[in-house]
Coordinates of C-alpha atoms and ligand atoms in Angstrom, one line a residue:
M18 CA -10.3 -11.6 33.7
V19 CA -10.0 -8.6 36.0
T20 CA -8.7 -5.5 34.4
R21 CA -5.5 -4.4 36.1
R22 CA -4.8 -1.2 34.3
L23 CA -6.5 1.4 32.2
I24 CA -4.1 2.9 29.6
L25 CA -4.9 6.5 28.5
I26 CA -3.6 7.4 25.1
L27 CA -3.7 11.1 24.2
G28 CA -4.3 12.5 20.7
D29 CA -0.6 13.0 20.0
Q30 CA 0.5 9.6 21.2
L31 CA -0.8 7.5 18.4
S32 CA 2.0 5.0 18.1
H33 CA 2.1 1.3 18.9
N34 CA 5.6 1.9 20.3
I35 CA 4.4 4.5 22.8
S36 CA 5.8 3.7 26.3
S37 CA 2.3 3.3 27.8
L38 CA 1.7 0.3 25.5
K39 CA 5.0 -1.4 26.2
D40 CA 4.3 -4.8 27.8
A41 CA 0.6 -4.1 27.6
S42 CA -1.8 -6.9 26.5
P43 CA -5.4 -7.1 25.6
D44 CA -5.9 -9.7 28.3
Q45 CA -4.8 -7.4 31.1
D46 CA -5.3 -3.9 30.0
E47 CA -8.0 -1.7 28.6
I48 CA -7.5 1.5 26.7
L49 CA -9.1 4.9 27.1
M50 CA -9.1 7.5 24.4
C51 CA -11.2 10.7 24.5
E52 CA -12.1 13.7 22.4
V53 CA -12.7 16.3 25.1
R54 CA -13.4 20.0 25.2
D55 CA -10.5 21.0 27.3
E56 CA -8.2 19.8 24.5
T57 CA -10.2 21.2 21.7
D58 CA -10.7 24.6 23.4
Y59 CA -7.4 25.6 25.2
V60 CA -6.7 27.5 22.0
G61 CA -9.0 28.0 19.0
H62 CA -7.3 25.3 16.8
H63 CA -7.5 25.4 13.0
K64 CA -10.4 23.2 11.8
K65 CA -8.0 20.9 9.9
K66 CA -6.0 20.3 13.0
I67 CA -9.0 19.1 15.0
A68 CA -10.2 17.0 12.1
F69 CA -6.7 15.5 11.6
I70 CA -6.3 14.6 15.3
F71 CA -9.9 13.2 15.7
S72 CA -9.6 11.1 12.5
A73 CA -6.1 9.8 13.4
M74 CA -7.4 9.0 17.0
R75 CA -10.4 7.1 15.6
H76 CA -8.2 5.2 13.2
F77 CA -5.8 4.3 16.0
R78 CA -8.7 3.2 18.1
D79 CA -9.8 0.8 15.3
A80 CA -6.2 -0.5 15.0
L81 CA -6.1 -1.3 18.7
R82 CA -9.5 -3.0 18.6
A83 CA -8.3 -5.1 15.7
E84 CA -5.4 -6.2 18.0
G85 CA -8.0 -7.4 20.5
Y86 CA -8.0 -4.4 22.9
T87 CA -11.1 -3.1 24.5
V88 CA -11.0 0.6 23.8
H89 CA -13.2 3.0 25.6
Y90 CA -13.5 5.8 23.2
I91 CA -15.3 8.9 24.3
A92 CA -16.4 10.8 21.2
Y93 CA -16.8 14.6 21.1
E94 CA -20.6 14.2 20.9
D95 CA -20.5 12.5 24.3
G96 CA -19.9 16.0 25.8
V97 CA -17.1 15.1 28.3
T98 CA -15.2 18.2 29.3
S99 CA -11.8 16.9 30.5
L100 CA -9.4 14.0 30.3
E101 CA -9.7 13.7 34.0
A102 CA -13.5 13.5 33.9
A103 CA -13.2 10.8 31.2
A104 CA -10.6 8.9 33.3
R105 CA -12.8 9.1 36.4
Q106 CA -15.8 7.8 34.5
V107 CA -14.1 4.9 32.9
L108 CA -12.2 3.9 36.0
A109 CA -15.5 3.6 37.8
D110 CA -17.2 1.7 34.9
T111 CA -14.4 -0.8 34.5
G112 CA -13.2 -1.1 38.1
A113 CA -9.6 -0.7 36.8
K114 CA -7.2 -0.5 39.7
A115 CA -4.5 1.7 38.1
L116 CA -4.1 4.3 35.4
R117 CA -1.1 4.5 33.0
C118 CA -0.2 7.1 30.5
C119 CA 2.8 8.2 28.5
E120 CA 3.7 11.7 29.9
P121 CA 2.0 14.5 28.0
G122 CA 3.9 16.7 25.6
E123 CA 2.8 20.0 27.2
A124 CA 3.5 21.5 30.6
R125 CA -0.1 22.7 30.9
L126 CA -1.4 19.1 30.9
A127 CA 1.6 17.7 32.9
E128 CA 0.6 20.0 35.7
V129 CA -2.9 18.8 35.7
M130 CA -1.9 15.1 35.5
A131 CA 0.5 15.5 38.4
G132 CA -2.6 15.8 40.7
W133 CA -4.4 12.8 39.3
E134 CA -3.2 10.2 41.6
E135 CA -4.7 12.1 44.5
R136 CA -7.9 13.1 42.8
L137 CA -8.6 9.9 41.0
A138 CA -7.6 7.8 44.0
V139 CA -5.7 5.1 42.0
P140 CA -2.0 4.7 41.3
V141 CA -1.1 6.7 38.2
A142 CA 2.0 5.8 36.2
L143 CA 3.3 8.6 33.9
L144 CA 5.9 7.0 31.7
E145 CA 8.7 8.8 29.8
D146 CA 7.9 9.6 26.2
S147 CA 10.5 7.5 24.5
R148 CA 9.6 8.7 21.0
F149 CA 12.2 11.4 21.3
L150 CA 15.8 10.9 20.6
C151 CA 17.0 13.0 23.6
S152 CA 15.3 12.6 26.9
I153 CA 14.4 15.6 29.0
D154 CA 17.0 14.6 31.5
D155 CA 19.7 14.0 28.9
F156 CA 19.1 17.5 27.5
A157 CA 19.3 19.0 31.0
D158 CA 22.7 17.2 31.5
W159 CA 24.0 18.5 28.2
A160 CA 22.8 22.0 29.1
R161 CA 24.3 22.0 32.6
G162 CA 27.2 24.4 33.0
R163 CA 27.0 25.8 29.4
K164 CA 26.8 29.5 29.0
Q165 CA 25.0 29.3 25.7
L166 CA 22.9 26.4 24.4
R167 CA 23.7 26.4 20.7
M168 CA 21.9 23.9 18.5
E169 CA 24.9 23.2 16.4
Y170 CA 26.9 21.6 19.3
F171 CA 23.9 19.7 20.6
Y172 CA 23.4 18.4 17.0
R173 CA 26.9 17.1 16.7
E174 CA 26.6 15.1 19.9
M175 CA 23.3 13.7 18.6
R176 CA 25.0 12.7 15.3
R177 CA 27.6 10.8 17.3
R178 CA 25.2 9.3 19.6
Y179 CA 23.0 7.8 16.8
Q180 CA 25.9 7.2 14.4
L181 CA 24.3 9.2 11.7
L182 CA 26.2 10.4 8.6
L183 CA 29.5 9.4 10.1
D184 CA 32.5 7.9 8.3
D185 CA 34.5 4.9 9.5
D186 CA 36.6 7.1 11.7
G187 CA 33.5 8.5 13.4
E188 CA 34.0 11.8 11.6
P189 CA 31.2 13.7 9.8
E190 CA 30.7 12.4 6.2
G191 CA 32.1 14.9 3.7
G192 CA 34.3 16.5 6.4
Q193 CA 31.7 19.0 7.6
W194 CA 29.0 18.7 10.2
N195 CA 26.7 21.2 8.6
Y196 CA 25.9 22.0 5.0
D197 CA 23.6 24.9 5.8
A198 CA 25.5 27.2 3.4
D199 CA 24.3 24.9 0.5
N200 CA 20.7 25.1 1.7
R201 CA 20.0 28.7 1.0
S202 CA 19.2 29.1 -2.7
G203 CA 16.5 31.6 -3.6
W204 CA 13.6 30.5 -5.8
R205 CA 13.6 31.8 -9.4
A206 CA 11.0 29.4 -10.7
R207 CA 13.4 27.6 -12.9
E208 CA 12.4 24.1 -11.8
A209 CA 9.1 22.2 -11.8
V210 CA 7.7 21.5 -8.4
P211 CA 6.4 17.9 -8.3
E212 CA 2.6 17.4 -7.8
R213 CA 1.9 16.0 -4.3
P214 CA -0.5 13.1 -3.8
A215 CA -3.3 13.7 -1.3
A216 CA -4.3 10.9 1.1
A217 CA -7.8 9.5 0.2
L218 CA -10.7 10.3 2.5
D219 CA -12.5 7.3 4.1
A220 CA -15.8 7.1 6.0
T221 CA -14.1 7.8 9.4
T222 CA -12.5 11.0 8.1
R223 CA -15.7 12.1 6.4
D224 CA -17.6 11.7 9.7
V225 CA -15.0 13.8 11.5
L226 CA -15.1 16.5 8.8
A227 CA -18.9 16.7 9.2
L228 CA -18.5 16.9 13.0
V229 CA -15.9 19.6 12.9
T230 CA -18.0 21.6 10.3
E231 CA -21.0 21.5 12.7
R232 CA -19.3 21.9 16.0
F233 CA -16.4 24.3 15.3
P234 CA -17.9 26.8 12.8
D235 CA -16.0 29.8 14.2
N236 CA -12.5 28.2 14.4
P237 CA -9.9 29.5 11.9
G238 CA -9.4 27.8 8.6
D239 CA -11.7 25.6 6.6
L240 CA -11.9 21.9 5.7
E241 CA -11.7 22.3 1.9
A242 CA -9.3 19.8 0.2
F243 CA -8.5 18.0 3.4
R244 CA -5.5 16.0 2.2
L245 CA -3.7 14.8 5.4
A246 CA -2.7 11.2 6.2
V247 CA -4.5 9.8 9.3
T248 CA -2.8 6.5 9.8
A249 CA 0.8 5.4 10.1
E250 CA 0.7 3.6 6.8
E251 CA -0.6 6.7 5.0
A252 CA 1.9 8.9 6.7
E253 CA 4.7 6.5 5.6
A254 CA 3.4 6.7 2.1
Q255 CA 3.7 10.5 2.2
F256 CA 7.2 10.2 3.5
Q257 CA 8.2 7.7 0.8
W258 CA 6.8 10.2 -1.8
F259 CA 9.1 12.8 -0.3
L260 CA 12.1 10.5 -0.5
D261 CA 11.4 9.7 -4.1
H262 CA 10.4 13.1 -5.4
A263 CA 11.5 15.9 -3.2
L264 CA 14.4 15.0 -0.9
D265 CA 17.1 15.7 -3.5
R266 CA 15.9 19.3 -4.0
F267 CA 15.0 19.8 -0.3
G268 CA 18.5 20.9 0.6
T269 CA 18.9 23.4 -2.1
Y270 CA 15.5 25.1 -1.6
Q271 CA 15.1 24.7 2.1
D272 CA 15.1 28.5 2.6
A273 CA 13.3 29.5 -0.6
L274 CA 10.1 31.4 -0.9
A275 CA 7.9 30.6 -4.0
E276 CA 4.9 32.2 -5.5
E277 CA 4.1 28.9 -7.3
S278 CA 4.0 26.5 -4.3
P279 CA 3.1 26.5 -0.6
W280 CA 5.5 23.7 0.1
L281 CA 8.2 23.5 -2.7
F282 CA 10.4 20.4 -1.7
H283 CA 9.6 20.4 2.0
S284 CA 8.6 17.0 3.5
L285 CA 5.2 18.0 5.1
I286 CA 5.7 15.4 7.8
S287 CA 5.9 17.4 11.1
M288 CA 2.2 16.8 11.9
Y289 CA 2.7 13.0 11.5
L290 CA 5.8 13.0 13.6
N291 CA 4.2 15.1 16.3
I292 CA 1.2 12.8 16.8
G293 CA 3.2 9.6 16.6
L294 CA 2.3 8.4 13.1
L295 CA 6.0 8.5 12.1
E296 CA 9.1 8.0 14.2
P297 CA 12.1 10.3 14.0
L298 CA 15.0 7.9 14.0
A299 CA 13.5 5.7 11.2
L300 CA 13.2 8.9 9.1
C301 CA 16.8 9.9 9.7
R302 CA 18.0 6.4 8.9
A303 CA 15.9 6.2 5.7
V304 CA 17.3 9.5 4.5
E305 CA 20.9 8.4 5.3
A306 CA 20.3 5.2 3.4
R307 CA 19.0 7.2 0.4
W308 CA 22.2 9.3 0.4
R309 CA 24.4 6.2 0.7
D310 CA 22.5 4.7 -2.3
G311 CA 23.2 7.8 -4.3
G312 CA 19.6 9.0 -4.2
C313 CA 20.3 12.5 -3.0
S314 CA 23.1 14.9 -2.2
L315 CA 24.9 14.9 1.1
A316 CA 23.7 18.5 1.7
A317 CA 20.1 17.4 1.3
A318 CA 20.4 14.4 3.6
E319 CA 22.4 16.3 6.2
G320 CA 19.9 19.3 6.0
F321 CA 17.0 17.0 6.6
I322 CA 18.6 15.0 9.4
R323 CA 19.7 18.3 11.1
Q324 CA 16.1 19.4 11.3
I325 CA 14.8 16.2 12.9
L326 CA 17.8 15.1 15.0
G327 CA 19.0 18.6 15.7
W328 CA 16.3 21.3 15.7
R329 CA 13.3 19.2 16.7
E330 CA 15.0 17.6 19.7
Y331 CA 16.8 20.8 20.7
V332 CA 13.5 22.9 20.8
R333 CA 11.9 20.2 22.9
G334 CA 14.9 20.2 25.3
I335 CA 14.7 24.0 25.6
Y336 CA 11.0 23.9 26.3
W337 CA 11.2 21.5 29.2
L338 CA 14.4 23.1 30.5
H339 CA 12.6 26.4 30.9
M340 CA 9.0 25.4 31.7
P341 CA 7.0 26.5 33.5
G342 CA 7.6 30.2 32.9
Y343 CA 9.2 30.2 29.4
G344 CA 5.9 31.5 27.9
E345 CA 6.1 34.6 30.1
H346 CA 9.3 36.0 28.6
N347 CA 9.1 39.2 26.6
A348 CA 12.6 40.5 26.4
L349 CA 11.9 43.2 23.8
A350 CA 8.7 44.4 25.6
A351 CA 6.6 43.7 22.5
T352 CA 3.0 44.5 23.2
R353 CA 1.4 45.9 20.0
P354 CA -2.0 44.2 19.3
L355 CA -2.1 41.4 16.6
P356 CA -3.8 42.9 13.6
D357 CA -7.1 41.4 12.5
W358 CA -5.7 40.5 9.1
F359 CA -3.6 37.7 10.7
W360 CA -6.9 35.8 10.8
S361 CA -7.9 36.6 7.1
G362 CA -4.6 37.1 5.2
D363 CA -6.1 40.3 3.9
T364 CA -2.9 42.3 3.5
D365 CA -1.3 43.8 0.4
L366 CA 2.3 42.7 1.3
R367 CA 2.5 39.9 -1.2
C368 CA 4.8 37.5 0.8
L369 CA 2.8 37.9 4.0
Q370 CA -0.5 37.5 2.2
Q371 CA 0.6 34.3 0.6
A372 CA 2.1 32.9 3.9
L373 CA -1.0 33.8 5.9
K374 CA -3.6 32.7 3.3
Q375 CA -1.9 29.3 2.9
T376 CA -1.7 29.0 6.6
L377 CA -5.4 29.6 7.0
D378 CA -6.2 27.3 4.0
L379 CA -3.9 24.4 4.8
G380 CA -2.8 24.8 8.4
Y381 CA 0.7 24.7 6.9
A382 CA 3.5 27.1 6.0
H383 CA 7.1 26.1 5.7
H384 CA 9.9 27.2 8.0
I385 CA 11.0 30.3 6.2
Q386 CA 7.5 31.6 5.8
R387 CA 6.9 31.0 9.6
L388 CA 10.3 32.6 10.6
M389 CA 11.3 35.2 8.0
V390 CA 7.9 36.3 6.6
I391 CA 5.3 36.1 9.4
G392 CA 7.6 35.9 12.4
N393 CA 9.9 38.6 11.0
F394 CA 7.0 41.0 10.5
A395 CA 5.8 40.3 14.1
L396 CA 9.3 40.9 15.4
L397 CA 9.8 44.1 13.5
A398 CA 6.4 45.4 14.4
G399 CA 6.8 44.5 18.0
L400 CA 3.5 42.5 18.1
D401 CA 2.5 41.2 21.5
V402 CA 4.5 38.0 22.2
R403 CA 1.7 36.1 23.9
S404 CA -0.9 36.9 21.1
V405 CA 1.6 35.9 18.4
C406 CA 2.4 32.6 20.2
D407 CA -1.3 31.8 20.6
W408 CA -1.8 32.5 16.9
Y409 CA 0.9 30.1 15.9
L410 CA -0.4 27.5 18.3
A411 CA -3.9 27.8 16.8
V412 CA -3.3 27.9 13.1
Y413 CA -0.8 25.1 12.3
V414 CA -1.8 21.5 12.1
D415 CA 1.5 20.5 13.6
A416 CA 1.4 23.0 16.5
F417 CA 1.9 21.6 20.0
E418 CA 3.3 23.9 22.6
W419 CA 6.5 22.0 23.2
V420 CA 7.6 22.8 19.6
E421 CA 5.6 25.9 18.8
L422 CA 6.6 28.0 21.8
P423 CA 10.4 27.9 21.6
N424 CA 10.2 28.4 17.8
T425 CA 7.9 31.3 18.1
L426 CA 8.8 33.1 21.3
G427 CA 12.5 32.1 21.2
M428 CA 13.5 31.9 17.6
A429 CA 11.1 34.2 15.7
L430 CA 10.4 36.9 18.3
Y431 CA 13.6 36.8 20.4
G432 CA 11.3 37.0 23.4
D433 CA 13.6 34.9 25.5
G434 CA 16.4 37.3 25.1
G435 CA 18.7 34.8 23.4
I436 CA 18.2 31.5 25.1
M437 CA 17.3 29.9 21.7
A438 CA 18.8 32.2 19.1
S439 CA 22.2 33.8 19.0
K440 CA 20.6 37.0 17.5
P441 CA 17.2 38.2 16.5
Y442 CA 16.0 36.9 13.1
A443 CA 15.3 40.4 11.9
A444 CA 15.6 41.1 8.2
S445 CA 14.6 43.8 5.7
G446 CA 12.7 43.2 2.4
K447 CA 16.0 42.5 0.7
Y448 CA 16.2 39.0 2.4
I449 CA 12.7 38.2 1.2
Q450 CA 13.6 39.3 -2.3
R451 CA 16.8 37.2 -2.3
Q452 CA 15.0 34.1 -1.2
G453 CA 12.2 34.1 -3.7
N454 CA 9.9 35.7 -6.2
H455 CA 7.1 37.3 -4.2
C456 CA 8.5 40.8 -4.6
A457 CA 8.0 40.8 -8.4
S458 CA 4.2 40.6 -8.0
C459 CA 4.0 42.8 -4.9
R460 CA 2.5 46.3 -5.0
Y461 CA 5.5 47.5 -2.8
D462 CA 8.9 48.3 -4.1
V463 CA 11.6 46.3 -2.2
R464 CA 14.3 48.8 -3.4
K465 CA 12.6 51.7 -1.5
T466 CA 12.8 52.3 2.2
T467 CA 10.5 55.4 2.5
G468 CA 7.9 57.1 0.4
E469 CA 4.8 55.9 -1.3
G470 CA 5.1 52.2 -2.3
A471 CA 8.2 51.4 -0.3
C472 CA 8.4 47.9 1.1
P473 CA 7.3 48.2 4.7
Y474 CA 9.8 45.5 5.9
N475 CA 12.7 48.0 5.0
A476 CA 11.7 50.9 7.2
L477 CA 10.4 48.6 9.9
Y478 CA 13.8 46.8 10.0
W479 CA 15.7 50.1 10.6
R480 CA 13.1 51.2 13.2
F481 CA 13.7 47.9 15.0
I482 CA 17.5 48.5 15.0
D483 CA 17.0 52.0 16.2
R484 CA 14.5 51.1 18.9
H485 CA 16.6 48.3 20.3
A486 CA 20.1 49.8 19.6
D487 CA 21.3 49.7 23.2
Y488 CA 20.2 46.1 23.7
L489 CA 21.4 44.9 20.3
K490 CA 24.8 46.6 20.6
K491 CA 25.7 44.1 23.3
N492 CA 25.2 41.3 20.8
A493 CA 28.4 40.6 18.8
R494 CA 26.4 39.5 15.7
M495 CA 24.2 42.7 15.7
G496 CA 26.8 45.3 16.7
L497 CA 27.9 46.0 13.1
M498 CA 24.4 46.6 11.9
V499 CA 23.7 49.0 14.8
G500 CA 27.0 50.8 14.1
S501 CA 26.1 51.2 10.4
W502 CA 22.7 52.6 11.3
Q503 CA 24.1 55.0 13.9
K504 CA 26.7 56.3 11.4
R505 CA 23.9 57.6 9.2
K506 CA 22.9 61.3 9.4
A507 CA 20.5 62.1 12.2
A508 CA 18.0 63.6 9.8
E509 CA 18.0 60.5 7.6
R510 CA 17.5 58.2 10.6
K511 CA 14.7 60.4 11.8
A512 CA 12.9 60.3 8.4
I513 CA 13.1 56.5 8.2
V514 CA 11.8 56.0 11.7
A515 CA 9.0 58.5 11.1
W516 CA 8.0 56.7 7.9
A517 CA 8.2 53.4 9.7
D518 CA 6.0 54.7 12.5
G519 CA 3.4 55.8 10.0
E520 CA 3.5 52.5 8.2
L521 CA 3.2 50.6 11.4
E522 CA 0.2 52.5 12.5
R523 CA -1.4 51.9 9.1
L524 CA -0.7 48.1 9.1
A525 CA -0.9 47.3 12.8
P526 CA -2.6 50.1 14.8
A527 CA -1.4 50.5 18.3
K528 CA -5.0 50.5 19.6
G529 CA -5.9 47.3 17.7
Ligands
FAD27 P1 10.7 20.3 6.6 O1 11.2 21.6 6.2 O2 10.5 19.3 5.6 O3 11.6 19.7 7.8 C1 11.6 18.4 8.2 C2 11.2 18.2 9.6 O4 12.2 18.8 10.5 C3 9.9 18.8 10.0 O5 8.8 18.0 9.7 C4 10.1 19.0 11.5 O6 9.7 17.8 12.2 C5 11.5 19.2 11.7 N1 11.9 20.6 12.0 C6 12.4 21.5 11.1 N2 12.6 22.7 11.7 C7 12.2 22.5 13.0 C8 12.2 23.4 14.1 N3 12.7 24.6 14.0 N4 11.7 22.9 15.2 C9 11.2 21.6 15.3 N5 11.2 20.8 14.3 C10 11.7 21.2 13.1 N6 7.2 22.8 13.9 C11 6.3 22.0 14.4 O7 6.4 20.8 14.2 N7 5.2 22.6 15.1 C12 5.1 23.9 15.3 O8 4.1 24.3 15.9 C13 6.1 24.8 14.8 N8 6.0 26.1 14.9 C14 6.9 26.9 14.4 C15 6.8 28.3 14.6 C16 7.8 29.1 14.1 C17 7.7 30.6 14.3 C18 8.9 28.6 13.4 C19 9.9 29.5 12.9 C20 9.0 27.3 13.2 C21 8.0 26.4 13.7 N9 8.1 25.0 13.5 C22 7.2 24.2 14.0 C23 9.3 24.4 12.8 C24 9.1 24.2 11.3 O9 8.7 25.4 10.7 C25 8.1 23.1 11.0 O10 8.5 21.9 11.7 C26 8.2 22.8 9.5 O11 7.9 24.0 8.7 C27 7.2 21.7 9.1 O12 7.1 21.5 7.8 P2 7.8 20.2 7.1 O13 7.3 19.0 7.7 O14 7.5 20.4 5.6 O15 9.3 20.5 7.4
DLZ28 C1 -4.7 18.9 20.1 C2 -5.7 18.0 20.6 C3 -7.0 18.2 20.3 C4 -7.5 19.3 19.5 N1 -8.0 17.3 20.8 C5 -7.6 16.3 21.6 C6 -8.6 15.5 22.2 O1 -9.8 15.7 22.1 N2 -8.1 14.4 23.0 C7 -6.8 14.2 23.2 O2 -6.5 13.2 23.9 N3 -5.9 15.0 22.6 C8 -6.3 16.0 21.9 N4 -5.3 16.9 21.4 C9 -3.9 16.6 21.7 C10 -3.6 17.1 23.1 O3 -3.9 18.5 23.2 C11 -2.2 16.8 23.5 O4 -2.1 15.4 23.8 C12 -1.7 17.5 24.7 O5 -1.6 18.9 24.3 C13 -0.3 17.1 25.1 O6 0.7 17.5 24.2

């Protein structure tokens, strides 16, 4: 049988429903998967991220082989540099007459692949990535003509489109679209956090862990206690555990910060969704069914569905609407070097220390740690936007540019000047204190703004307001805060800014 097509499957396309496999068959198609340096090295990924992707790729290869496919699998040890080189080599070896791939998730790779047809001299079909619930074109249609692209309005349309959490009249269940106000409890350590099961390690994962240990010794993080699922079945088991043990409390503590747990009641499924081991609509439907069966509150179900159907699709839409070029924005001219302790977690601000250490240990931090602890510090300190984005892209197991960049540059750093967020997510230590219990064991006093032992977030917050007052005044949601700052006595403002400058120089020196 002559091979008609070679199907390339990328490391974040590990789904049997991926568009490139639709109407494929082992009789007519062969598969190519490759571990290549261009993908491992475009940023210095966390060791657990590389191990996770390689192990999941190898398991997916085995599943395809079990279905009868011939899979050409180029392992890292084979030393192939790029996906293009791998495709060229296997096209020549097999005599395949065409190449097919689901479009890549990142603009960097899309640009390279756009030139493949010419360079590889075979027809190259790049198929739409149908794993998302809103196509790139549909998002562009929704965005057209709107002055502001607010997630909330997008989300309501998505709820209608997918008939999620609607009553018989097509109205939102419970009468409200959004129960965000019920999702903001702070953590006071009054409830037990359930123990999470870790996925078991098999021989494939052990091989990959040895490979990553040997070949990526200088990458961030470590491989201790690798506990990630690497197949669709294992990822589904993790999700089922979330449904049974955490979903009901997820809503309440979605924005909480806890000393006791790196993940509280969060689902820990982003990495599985992002590489294709789980599918977003199935998760939303399962959560809705749980609510209809009385297994969780409406606020919990709505809160979860909003993240997947709303935020996740919305950030992808923003990314493709503004790429290329989105990564170049730096609306607040933030250029201070990233301090070295971002790579070690060695800081004495307790909340930051915990968020950074667990990021480096696990490749995971939950949303409020990423946004209001680490991101907020970077925003207030004016850390260089590009360096911060690269850091986020490197350290999280779930990080792919389409989701990382809008969240970091747009939401956390306000670098896009308000495309993503209606105001900067800037907050003082008071917010961090309200949301959790880090402040109680911190060496800094959250009640103090200046003077020895004052929580640095406080003075840095006012410095941020002071520094960007003209810009922020134009924002209806920030005007009040700027007004209240400017009403303070000049001497008081001067003292706070001077203290903040000193703290900033101590924590994040301008010369790096
Ligand atoms: P849960 O809190 O249990 O939420 C459920 C799911 O909702 C997540 O798994 C995720 O798929 C989705 N979700 C929630 N919020 C968002 C969001 N803002 N954008 C997209 N999806 C969302 N998410 C990534 O998947 N990759 C990233 O690289 C990434 N970088 C981020 C950087 C910053 C600065 C911020 C503020 C957020 C980032 N997020 C990213 C979004 C969010 O923090 C993570 O999806 C979430 O913490 C993953 O943990 P979880 O699976 O336990 O999520
Ligand atoms: C992230 C990643 C890594 C570390 N390695 C590989 C790889 O060796 N081979 C591969 O096909 N994909 C890898 N990936 C995922 C790709 O970077 C991802 O498919 C693109 O960034 C598009 O989103």
